[in-house]
Short mmCIF file of N, CA, C and O in Angstrom, two decimals:
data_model
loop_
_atom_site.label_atom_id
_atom_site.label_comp_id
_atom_site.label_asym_id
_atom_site.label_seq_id
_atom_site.Cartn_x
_atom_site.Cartn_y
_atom_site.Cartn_z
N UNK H 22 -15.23 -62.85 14.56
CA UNK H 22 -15.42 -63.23 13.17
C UNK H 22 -14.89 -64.64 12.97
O UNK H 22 -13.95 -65.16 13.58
N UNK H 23 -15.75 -65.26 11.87
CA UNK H 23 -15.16 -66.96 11.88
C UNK H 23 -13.95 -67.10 10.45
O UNK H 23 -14.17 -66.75 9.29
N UNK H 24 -13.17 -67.48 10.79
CA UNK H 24 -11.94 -67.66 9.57
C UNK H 24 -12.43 -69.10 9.36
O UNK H 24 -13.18 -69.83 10.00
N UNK H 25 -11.58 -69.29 7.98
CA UNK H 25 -11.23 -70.51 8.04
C UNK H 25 -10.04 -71.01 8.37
O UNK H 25 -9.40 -70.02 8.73
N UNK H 26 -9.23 -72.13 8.48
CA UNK H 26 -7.73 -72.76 8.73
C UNK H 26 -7.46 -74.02 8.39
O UNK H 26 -8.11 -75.05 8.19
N UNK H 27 -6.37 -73.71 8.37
CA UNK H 27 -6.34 -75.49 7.77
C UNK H 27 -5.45 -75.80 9.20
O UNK H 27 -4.54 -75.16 9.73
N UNK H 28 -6.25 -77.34 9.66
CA UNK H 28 -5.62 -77.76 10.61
C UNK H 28 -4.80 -78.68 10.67
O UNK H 28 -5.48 -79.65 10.33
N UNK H 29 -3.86 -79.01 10.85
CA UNK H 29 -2.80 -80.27 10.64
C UNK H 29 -2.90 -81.38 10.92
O UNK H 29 -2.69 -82.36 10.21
N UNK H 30 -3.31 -81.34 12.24
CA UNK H 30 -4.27 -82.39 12.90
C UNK H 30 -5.15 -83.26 12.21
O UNK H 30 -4.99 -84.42 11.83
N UNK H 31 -6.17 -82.44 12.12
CA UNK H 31 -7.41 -83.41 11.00
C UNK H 31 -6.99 -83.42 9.90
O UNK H 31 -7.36 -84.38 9.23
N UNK H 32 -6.12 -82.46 9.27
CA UNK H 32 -5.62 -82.98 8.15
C UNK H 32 -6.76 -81.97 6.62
O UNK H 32 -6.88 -82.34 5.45
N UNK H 33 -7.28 -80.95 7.15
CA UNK H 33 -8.60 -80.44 6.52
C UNK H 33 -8.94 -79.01 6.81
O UNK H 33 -8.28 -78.47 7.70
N UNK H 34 -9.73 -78.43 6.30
CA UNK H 34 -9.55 -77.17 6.45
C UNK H 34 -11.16 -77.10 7.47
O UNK H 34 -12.17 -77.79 7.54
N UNK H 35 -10.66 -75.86 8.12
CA UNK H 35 -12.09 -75.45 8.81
C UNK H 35 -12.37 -74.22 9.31
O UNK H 35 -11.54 -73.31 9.31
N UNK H 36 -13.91 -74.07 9.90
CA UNK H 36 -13.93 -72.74 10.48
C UNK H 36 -13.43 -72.86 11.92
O UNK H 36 -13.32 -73.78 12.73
N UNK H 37 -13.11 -71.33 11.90
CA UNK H 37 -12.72 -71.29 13.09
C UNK H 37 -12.46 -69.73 13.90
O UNK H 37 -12.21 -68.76 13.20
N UNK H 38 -12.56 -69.58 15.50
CA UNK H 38 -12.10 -68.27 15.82
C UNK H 38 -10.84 -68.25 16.34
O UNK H 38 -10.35 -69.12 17.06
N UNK H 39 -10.28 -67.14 15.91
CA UNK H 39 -8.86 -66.83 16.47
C UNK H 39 -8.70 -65.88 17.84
O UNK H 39 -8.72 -64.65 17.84
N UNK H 40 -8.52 -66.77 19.03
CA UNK H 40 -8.37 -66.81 20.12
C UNK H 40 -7.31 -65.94 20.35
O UNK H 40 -7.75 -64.81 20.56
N UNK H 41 -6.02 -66.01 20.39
CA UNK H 41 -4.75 -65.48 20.47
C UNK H 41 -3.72 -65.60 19.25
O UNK H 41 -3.66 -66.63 18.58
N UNK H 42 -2.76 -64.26 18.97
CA UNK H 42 -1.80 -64.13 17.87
C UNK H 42 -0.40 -64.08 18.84
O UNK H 42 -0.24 -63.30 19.78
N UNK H 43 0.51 -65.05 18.39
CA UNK H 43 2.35 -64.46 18.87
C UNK H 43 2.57 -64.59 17.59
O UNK H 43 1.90 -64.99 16.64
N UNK H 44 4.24 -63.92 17.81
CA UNK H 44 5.53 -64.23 16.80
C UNK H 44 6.09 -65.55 17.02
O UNK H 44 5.92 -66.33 17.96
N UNK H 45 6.64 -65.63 16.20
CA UNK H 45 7.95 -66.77 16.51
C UNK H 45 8.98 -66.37 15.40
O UNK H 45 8.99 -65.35 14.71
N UNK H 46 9.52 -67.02 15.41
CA UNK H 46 11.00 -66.46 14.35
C UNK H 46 10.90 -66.61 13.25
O UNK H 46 11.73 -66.09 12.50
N UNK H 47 9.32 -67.75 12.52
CA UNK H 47 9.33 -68.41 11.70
C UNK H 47 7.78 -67.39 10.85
O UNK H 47 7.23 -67.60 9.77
N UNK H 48 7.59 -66.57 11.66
CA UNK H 48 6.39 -66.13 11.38
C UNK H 48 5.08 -65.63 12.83
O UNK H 48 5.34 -65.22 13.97
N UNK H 49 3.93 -65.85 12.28
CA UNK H 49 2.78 -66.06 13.43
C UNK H 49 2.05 -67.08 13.41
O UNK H 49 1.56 -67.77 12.52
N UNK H 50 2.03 -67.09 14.88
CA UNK H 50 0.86 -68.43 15.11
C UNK H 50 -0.17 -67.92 15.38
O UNK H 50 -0.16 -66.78 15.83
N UNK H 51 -1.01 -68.41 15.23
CA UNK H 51 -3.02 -68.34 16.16
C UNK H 51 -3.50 -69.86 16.59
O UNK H 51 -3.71 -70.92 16.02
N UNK H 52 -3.56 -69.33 17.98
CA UNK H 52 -4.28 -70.01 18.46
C UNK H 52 -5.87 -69.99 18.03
O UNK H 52 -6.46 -68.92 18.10
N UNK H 53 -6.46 -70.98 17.65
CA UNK H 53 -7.78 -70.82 17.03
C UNK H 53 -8.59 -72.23 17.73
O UNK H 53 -8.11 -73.27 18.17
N UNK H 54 -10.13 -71.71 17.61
CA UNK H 54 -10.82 -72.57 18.64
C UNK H 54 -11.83 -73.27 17.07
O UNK H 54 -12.34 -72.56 16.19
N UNK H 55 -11.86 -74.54 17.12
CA UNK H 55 -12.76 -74.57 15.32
C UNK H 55 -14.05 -75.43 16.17
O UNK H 55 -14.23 -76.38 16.94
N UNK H 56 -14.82 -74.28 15.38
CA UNK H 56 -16.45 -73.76 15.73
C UNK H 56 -17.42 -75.15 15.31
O UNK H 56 -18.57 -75.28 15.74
N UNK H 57 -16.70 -76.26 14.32
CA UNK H 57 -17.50 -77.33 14.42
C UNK H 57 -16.63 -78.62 14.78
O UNK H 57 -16.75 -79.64 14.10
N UNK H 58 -15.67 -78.56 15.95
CA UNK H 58 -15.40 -79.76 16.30
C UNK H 58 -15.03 -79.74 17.95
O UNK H 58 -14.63 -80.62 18.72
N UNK H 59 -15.40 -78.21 18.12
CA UNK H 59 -14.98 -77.98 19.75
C UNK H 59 -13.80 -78.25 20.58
O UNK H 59 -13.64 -78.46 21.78
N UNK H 60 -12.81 -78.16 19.23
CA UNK H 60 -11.08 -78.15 19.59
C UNK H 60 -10.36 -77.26 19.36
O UNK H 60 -10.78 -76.53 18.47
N UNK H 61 -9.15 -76.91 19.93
CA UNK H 61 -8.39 -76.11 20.12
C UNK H 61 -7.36 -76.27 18.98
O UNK H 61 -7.28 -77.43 18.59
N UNK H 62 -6.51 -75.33 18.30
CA UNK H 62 -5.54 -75.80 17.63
C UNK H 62 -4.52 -74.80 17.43
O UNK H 62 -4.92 -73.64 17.54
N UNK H 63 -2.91 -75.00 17.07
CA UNK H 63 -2.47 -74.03 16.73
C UNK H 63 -2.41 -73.97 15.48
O UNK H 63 -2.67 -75.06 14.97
N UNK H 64 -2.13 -72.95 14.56
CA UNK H 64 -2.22 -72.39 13.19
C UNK H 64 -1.03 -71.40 12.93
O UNK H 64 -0.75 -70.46 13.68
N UNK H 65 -0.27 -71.76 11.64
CA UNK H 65 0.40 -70.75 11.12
C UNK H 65 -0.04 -69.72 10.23
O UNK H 65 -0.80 -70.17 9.37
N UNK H 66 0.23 -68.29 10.14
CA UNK H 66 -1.04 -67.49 9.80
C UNK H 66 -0.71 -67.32 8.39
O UNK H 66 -1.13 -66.23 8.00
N UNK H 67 -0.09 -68.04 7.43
CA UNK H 67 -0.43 -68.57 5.93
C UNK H 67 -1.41 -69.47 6.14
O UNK H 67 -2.20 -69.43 5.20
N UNK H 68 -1.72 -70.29 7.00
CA UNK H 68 -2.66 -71.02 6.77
C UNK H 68 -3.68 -70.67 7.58
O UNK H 68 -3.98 -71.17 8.66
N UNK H 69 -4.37 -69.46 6.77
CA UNK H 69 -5.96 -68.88 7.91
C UNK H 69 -6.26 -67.81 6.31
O UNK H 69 -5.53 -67.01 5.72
N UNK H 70 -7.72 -68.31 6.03
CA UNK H 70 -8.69 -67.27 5.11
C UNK H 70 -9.83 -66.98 5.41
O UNK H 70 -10.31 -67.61 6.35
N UNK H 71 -10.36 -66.31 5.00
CA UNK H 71 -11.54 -65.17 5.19
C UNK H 71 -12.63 -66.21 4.61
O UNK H 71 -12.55 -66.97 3.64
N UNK H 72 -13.65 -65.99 5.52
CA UNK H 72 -14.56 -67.20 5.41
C UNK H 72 -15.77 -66.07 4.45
O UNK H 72 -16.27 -65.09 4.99
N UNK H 73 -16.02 -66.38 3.24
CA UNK H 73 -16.89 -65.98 2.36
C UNK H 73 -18.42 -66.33 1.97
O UNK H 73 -18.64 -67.54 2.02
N UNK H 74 -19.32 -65.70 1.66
CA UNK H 74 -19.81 -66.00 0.82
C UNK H 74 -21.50 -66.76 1.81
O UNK H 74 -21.98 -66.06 2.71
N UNK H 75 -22.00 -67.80 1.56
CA UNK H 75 -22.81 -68.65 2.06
C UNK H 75 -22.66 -69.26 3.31
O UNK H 75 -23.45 -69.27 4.26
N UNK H 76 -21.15 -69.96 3.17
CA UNK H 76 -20.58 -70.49 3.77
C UNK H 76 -20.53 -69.61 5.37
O UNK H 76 -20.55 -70.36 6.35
N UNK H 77 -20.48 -68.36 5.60
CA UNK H 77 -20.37 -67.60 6.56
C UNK H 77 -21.50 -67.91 7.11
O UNK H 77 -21.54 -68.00 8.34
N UNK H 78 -22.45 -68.09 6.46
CA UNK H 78 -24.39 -67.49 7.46
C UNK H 78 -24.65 -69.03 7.88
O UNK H 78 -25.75 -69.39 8.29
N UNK H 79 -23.62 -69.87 7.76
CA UNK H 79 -23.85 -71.46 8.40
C UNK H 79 -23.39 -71.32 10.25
O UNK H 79 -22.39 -70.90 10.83
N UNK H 80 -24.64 -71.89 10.68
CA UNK H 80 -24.33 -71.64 12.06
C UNK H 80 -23.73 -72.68 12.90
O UNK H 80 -24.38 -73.68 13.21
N UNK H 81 -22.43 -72.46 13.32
CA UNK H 81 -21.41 -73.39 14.10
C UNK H 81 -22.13 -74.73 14.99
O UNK H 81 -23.11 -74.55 15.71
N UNK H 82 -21.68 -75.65 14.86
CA UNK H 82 -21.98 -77.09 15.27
C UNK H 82 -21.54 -76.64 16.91
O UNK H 82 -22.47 -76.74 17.70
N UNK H 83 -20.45 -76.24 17.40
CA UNK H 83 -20.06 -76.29 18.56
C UNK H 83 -19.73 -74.45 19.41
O UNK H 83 -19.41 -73.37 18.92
N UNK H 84 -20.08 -74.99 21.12
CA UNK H 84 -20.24 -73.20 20.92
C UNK H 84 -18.98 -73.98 22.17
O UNK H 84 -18.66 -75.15 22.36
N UNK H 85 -18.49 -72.48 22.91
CA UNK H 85 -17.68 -72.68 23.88
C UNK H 85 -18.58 -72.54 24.88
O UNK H 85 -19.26 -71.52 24.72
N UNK H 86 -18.88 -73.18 25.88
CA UNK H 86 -19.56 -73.39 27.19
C UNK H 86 -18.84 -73.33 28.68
O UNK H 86 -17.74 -73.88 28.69
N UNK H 87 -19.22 -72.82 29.77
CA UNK H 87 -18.18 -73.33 31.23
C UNK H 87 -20.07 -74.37 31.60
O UNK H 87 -21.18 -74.49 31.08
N UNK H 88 -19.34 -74.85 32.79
CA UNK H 88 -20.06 -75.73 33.94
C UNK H 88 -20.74 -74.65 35.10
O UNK H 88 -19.98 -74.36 36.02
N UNK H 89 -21.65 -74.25 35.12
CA UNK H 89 -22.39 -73.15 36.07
C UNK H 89 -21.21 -73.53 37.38
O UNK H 89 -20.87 -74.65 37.74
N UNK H 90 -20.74 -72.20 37.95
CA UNK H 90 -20.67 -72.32 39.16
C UNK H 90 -19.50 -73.25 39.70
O UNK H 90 -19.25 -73.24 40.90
N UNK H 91 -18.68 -74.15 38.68
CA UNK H 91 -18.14 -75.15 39.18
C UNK H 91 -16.94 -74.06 38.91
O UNK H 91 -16.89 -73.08 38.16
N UNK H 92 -15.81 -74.74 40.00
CA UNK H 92 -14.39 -74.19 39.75
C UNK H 92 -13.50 -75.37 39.90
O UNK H 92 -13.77 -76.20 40.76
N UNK H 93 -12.32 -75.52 39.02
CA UNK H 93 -11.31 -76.10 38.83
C UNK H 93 -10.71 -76.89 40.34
O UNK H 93 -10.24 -76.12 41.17
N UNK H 94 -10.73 -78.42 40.68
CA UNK H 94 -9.83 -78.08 42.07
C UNK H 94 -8.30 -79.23 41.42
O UNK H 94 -8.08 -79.75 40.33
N UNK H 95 -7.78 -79.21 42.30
CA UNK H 95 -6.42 -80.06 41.94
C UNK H 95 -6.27 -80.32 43.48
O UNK H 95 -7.10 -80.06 44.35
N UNK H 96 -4.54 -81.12 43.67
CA UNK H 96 -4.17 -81.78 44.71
C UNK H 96 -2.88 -81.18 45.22
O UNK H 96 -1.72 -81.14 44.81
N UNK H 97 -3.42 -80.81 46.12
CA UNK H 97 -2.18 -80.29 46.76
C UNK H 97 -1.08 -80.93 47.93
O UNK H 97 -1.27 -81.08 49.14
N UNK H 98 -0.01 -81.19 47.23
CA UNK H 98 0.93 -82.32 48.22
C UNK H 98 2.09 -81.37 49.10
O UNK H 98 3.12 -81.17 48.44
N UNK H 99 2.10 -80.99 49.93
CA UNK H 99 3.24 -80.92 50.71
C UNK H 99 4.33 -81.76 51.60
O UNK H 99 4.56 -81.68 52.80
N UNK H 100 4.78 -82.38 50.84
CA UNK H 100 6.27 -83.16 50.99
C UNK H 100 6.54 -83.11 52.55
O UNK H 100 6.40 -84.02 53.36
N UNK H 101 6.91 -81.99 52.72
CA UNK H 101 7.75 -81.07 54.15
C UNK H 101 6.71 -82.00 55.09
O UNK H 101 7.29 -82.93 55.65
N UNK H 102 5.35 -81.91 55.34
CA UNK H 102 4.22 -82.09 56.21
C UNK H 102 3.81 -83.57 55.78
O UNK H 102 3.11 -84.30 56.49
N UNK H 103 4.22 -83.88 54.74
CA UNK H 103 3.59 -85.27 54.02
C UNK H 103 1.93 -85.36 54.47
O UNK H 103 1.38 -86.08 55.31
N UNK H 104 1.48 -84.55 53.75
CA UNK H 104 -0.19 -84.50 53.71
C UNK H 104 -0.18 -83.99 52.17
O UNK H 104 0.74 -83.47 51.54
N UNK H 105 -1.64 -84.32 51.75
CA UNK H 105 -2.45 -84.28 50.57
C UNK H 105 -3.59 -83.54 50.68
O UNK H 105 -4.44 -84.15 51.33
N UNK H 106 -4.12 -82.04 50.14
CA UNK H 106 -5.24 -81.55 50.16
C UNK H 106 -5.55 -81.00 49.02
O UNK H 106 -4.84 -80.34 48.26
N UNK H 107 -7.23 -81.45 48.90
CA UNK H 107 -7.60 -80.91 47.31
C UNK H 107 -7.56 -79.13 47.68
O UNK H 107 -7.33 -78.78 48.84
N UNK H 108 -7.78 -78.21 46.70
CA UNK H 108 -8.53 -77.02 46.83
C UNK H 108 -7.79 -76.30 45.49
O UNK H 108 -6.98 -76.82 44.73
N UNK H 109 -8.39 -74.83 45.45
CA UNK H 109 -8.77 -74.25 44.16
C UNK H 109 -7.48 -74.14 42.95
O UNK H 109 -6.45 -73.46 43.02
N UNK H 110 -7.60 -74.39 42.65
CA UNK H 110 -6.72 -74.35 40.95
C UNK H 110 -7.11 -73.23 40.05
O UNK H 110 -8.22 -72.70 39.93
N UNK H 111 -5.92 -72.95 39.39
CA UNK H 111 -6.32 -72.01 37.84
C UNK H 111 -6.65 -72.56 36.74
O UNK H 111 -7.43 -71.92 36.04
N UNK H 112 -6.32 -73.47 36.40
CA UNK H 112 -7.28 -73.79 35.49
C UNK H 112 -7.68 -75.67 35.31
O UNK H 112 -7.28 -76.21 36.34
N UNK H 113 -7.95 -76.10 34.92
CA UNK H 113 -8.50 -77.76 35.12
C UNK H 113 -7.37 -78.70 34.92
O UNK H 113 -6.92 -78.68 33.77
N UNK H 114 -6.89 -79.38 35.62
CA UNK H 114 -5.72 -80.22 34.95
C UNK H 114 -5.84 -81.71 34.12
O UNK H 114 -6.68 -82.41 34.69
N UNK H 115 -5.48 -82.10 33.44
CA UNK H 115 -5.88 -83.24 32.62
C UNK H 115 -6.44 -84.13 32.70
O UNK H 115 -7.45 -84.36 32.02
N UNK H 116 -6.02 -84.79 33.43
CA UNK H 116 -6.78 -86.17 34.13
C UNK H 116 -8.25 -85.46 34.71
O UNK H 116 -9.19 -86.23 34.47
N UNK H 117 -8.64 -84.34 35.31
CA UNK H 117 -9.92 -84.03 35.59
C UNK H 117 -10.74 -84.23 34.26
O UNK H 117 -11.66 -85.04 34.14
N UNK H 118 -10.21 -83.24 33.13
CA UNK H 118 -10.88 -83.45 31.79
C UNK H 118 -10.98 -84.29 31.14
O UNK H 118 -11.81 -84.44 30.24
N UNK H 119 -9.70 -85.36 31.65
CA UNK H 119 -10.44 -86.88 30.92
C UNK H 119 -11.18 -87.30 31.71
O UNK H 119 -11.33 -88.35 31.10
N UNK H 120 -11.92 -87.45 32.73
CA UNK H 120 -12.64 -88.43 33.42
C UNK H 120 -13.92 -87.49 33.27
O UNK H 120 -15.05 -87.97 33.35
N UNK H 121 -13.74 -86.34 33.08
CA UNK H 121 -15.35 -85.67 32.73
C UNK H 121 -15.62 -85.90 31.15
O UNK H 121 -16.80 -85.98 30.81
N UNK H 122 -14.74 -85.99 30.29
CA UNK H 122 -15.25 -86.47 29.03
C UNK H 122 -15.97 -88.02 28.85
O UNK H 122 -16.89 -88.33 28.10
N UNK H 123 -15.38 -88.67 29.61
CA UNK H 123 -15.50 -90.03 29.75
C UNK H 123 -17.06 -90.02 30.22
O UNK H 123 -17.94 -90.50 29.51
N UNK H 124 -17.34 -89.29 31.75
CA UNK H 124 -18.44 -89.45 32.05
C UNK H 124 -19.44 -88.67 30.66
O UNK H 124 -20.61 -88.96 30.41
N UNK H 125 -18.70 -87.81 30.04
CA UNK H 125 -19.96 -87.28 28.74
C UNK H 125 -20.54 -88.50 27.99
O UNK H 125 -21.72 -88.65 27.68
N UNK H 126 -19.33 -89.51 27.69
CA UNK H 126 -19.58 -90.39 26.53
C UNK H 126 -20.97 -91.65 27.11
O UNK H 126 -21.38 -92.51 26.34
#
């Protein structure tokens, strides 16, 4: 289901899905993914409402997508051996995702 949230970041409210809920001492967070800017954000859960009305049957600008087939690699350094080898990773590390955004632009 799509909520809305207000994000801190942009500074604005938006739709969005709620990915994951914790505690913290201060309350709950959600992690929420917003459906028209294809970013991630965290959210305090006073700031998340029920998306109503018209506004609901509007269909999201951005969907979540993977890359067919591709898997994550990184660099693997062993000190002890002083060698460098790429191979499989859990999940993408930064510098990969900036240089594939870059090639998007």
């Amino acid at each position: 289901q799509v909520y809305v949230v207000f994000c801190e970041e942009l500074g604005c409210w938006c739709r969005a899905l709620v990915e994951s809920v914790w505690c913290q001492a201060d309350g709950y967070q959600l992690k929420c993914f917003l459906v028209d800017y294809a970013k991630y954000c965290s959210v305090a859960s006073e700031n998340i409402r029920v998306l109503a009305g018209e506004f609901a049957k509007i269909p999201p600008r951005a969907k979540k997508c993977c890359l067919h087939c591709t898997k994550p690699l990184t660099l693997h350094i062993d000190y002890c051996e002083n060698t460098a080898k790429i191979g499989p990773a859990k999940r993408w590390d930064t510098a990969a995702i900036q240089h594939f955004r870059k090639l998007l632009e």
